[in-house]
């Protein structure tokens, strides 16, 4: 089942709706937000997985403004670095990787983006030229945690996955390199586009899901989640060791090859560029940069 967060411009702010195969939205009657729904699911309440019956109050998606599925995460978005072999190699060879480590990490690299970085689909993202001149895109599948927990083992990790969305892990490469850590380059305002929808875990096969990223219509990234170095169960086990994951936490699983610094010379984003990331069961996350 697909869910969206939308604003109908009726003064009620963000609301939750389900999205059918024709992209019609049906307002959720029982939950005010996706976080409320995820909390309820994590608490054992059964949410019907079958599409709802078409109802008189469903409406076309182009009549509302979509937000990120979770417009205001309660905590930082957890992110994984260098989690596809070909991207790890292009990053290590780019001159922007200050970790001086081997191309393929021996254990997951984890960093975070603040909730204030999150914006929705179709939001215009400021390139913030006063802070950076090297803005790059990163197409990523993001996991949304349902039932929380600590010291989760790999065998039971998938029981803690509520579903998935798409994140563009927008990165200021110059800040990432200069400051010898990743936070300052990753968490600038607007640098975490998310959406357009969230899907429940049953909708997506981690063993065979294609991710693509187009910039101005040109294919830049094309990969399959089967090629993740550290799969979702291992990521959950690693992160939750001694740290309590909570319902609604988000883990961006890393980006494949084809980012701007993979080119020589690098192809950073410029004013007017449109980045469109597609993961078929979820949809296409499109943002223009200014
Ligand atoms: Mg990334």
mmCIF file with all atom_site columns, N, CA and C in Angstrom, residues 7 42 145 249:
data_model
loop_
_atom_site.group_PDB
_atom_site.id
_atom_site.type_symbol
_atom_site.label_atom_id
_atom_site.label_alt_id
_atom_site.label_comp_id
_atom_site.label_asym_id
_atom_site.label_entity_id
_atom_site.label_seq_id
_atom_site.pdbx_PDB_ins_code
_atom_site.Cartn_x
_atom_site.Cartn_y
_atom_site.Cartn_z
_atom_site.occupancy
_atom_site.B_iso_or_equiv
_atom_site.pdbx_formal_charge
_atom_site.auth_seq_id
_atom_site.auth_comp_id
_atom_site.auth_asym_id
_atom_site.auth_atom_id
_atom_site.pdbx_PDB_model_num
ATOM 1  N N  . UNK A 1 7   ? -1.102 18.512 1.319  1.00 0.00 ? 7   UNK A N  1
ATOM 2  C CA . UNK A 1 7   ? -1.763 19.733 1.805  1.00 0.00 ? 7   UNK A CA 1
ATOM 3  C C  . UNK A 1 7   ? -2.775 20.134 0.748  1.00 0.00 ? 7   UNK A C  1
ATOM 4  N N  . UNK A 1 42  ? 3.256  -0.387 14.689 1.00 0.00 ? 42  UNK A N  1
ATOM 5  C CA . UNK A 1 42  ? 4.291  -0.924 15.576 1.00 0.00 ? 42  UNK A CA 1
ATOM 6  C C  . UNK A 1 42  ? 3.687  -1.407 16.883 1.00 0.00 ? 42  UNK A C  1
ATOM 7  N N  . UNK A 1 145 ? 11.503 2.559  9.769  1.00 0.00 ? 145 UNK A N  1
ATOM 8  C CA . UNK A 1 145 ? 11.379 1.585  10.863 1.00 0.00 ? 145 UNK A CA 1
ATOM 9  C C  . UNK A 1 145 ? 9.953  1.595  11.433 1.00 0.00 ? 145 UNK A C  1
ATOM 10 N N  . UNK A 1 249 ? 11.853 6.051  12.611 1.00 0.00 ? 249 UNK A N  1
ATOM 11 C CA . UNK A 1 249 ? 13.235 6.321  12.207 1.00 0.00 ? 249 UNK A CA 1
ATOM 12 C C  . UNK A 1 249 ? 13.418 5.956  10.736 1.00 0.00 ? 249 UNK A C  1
#
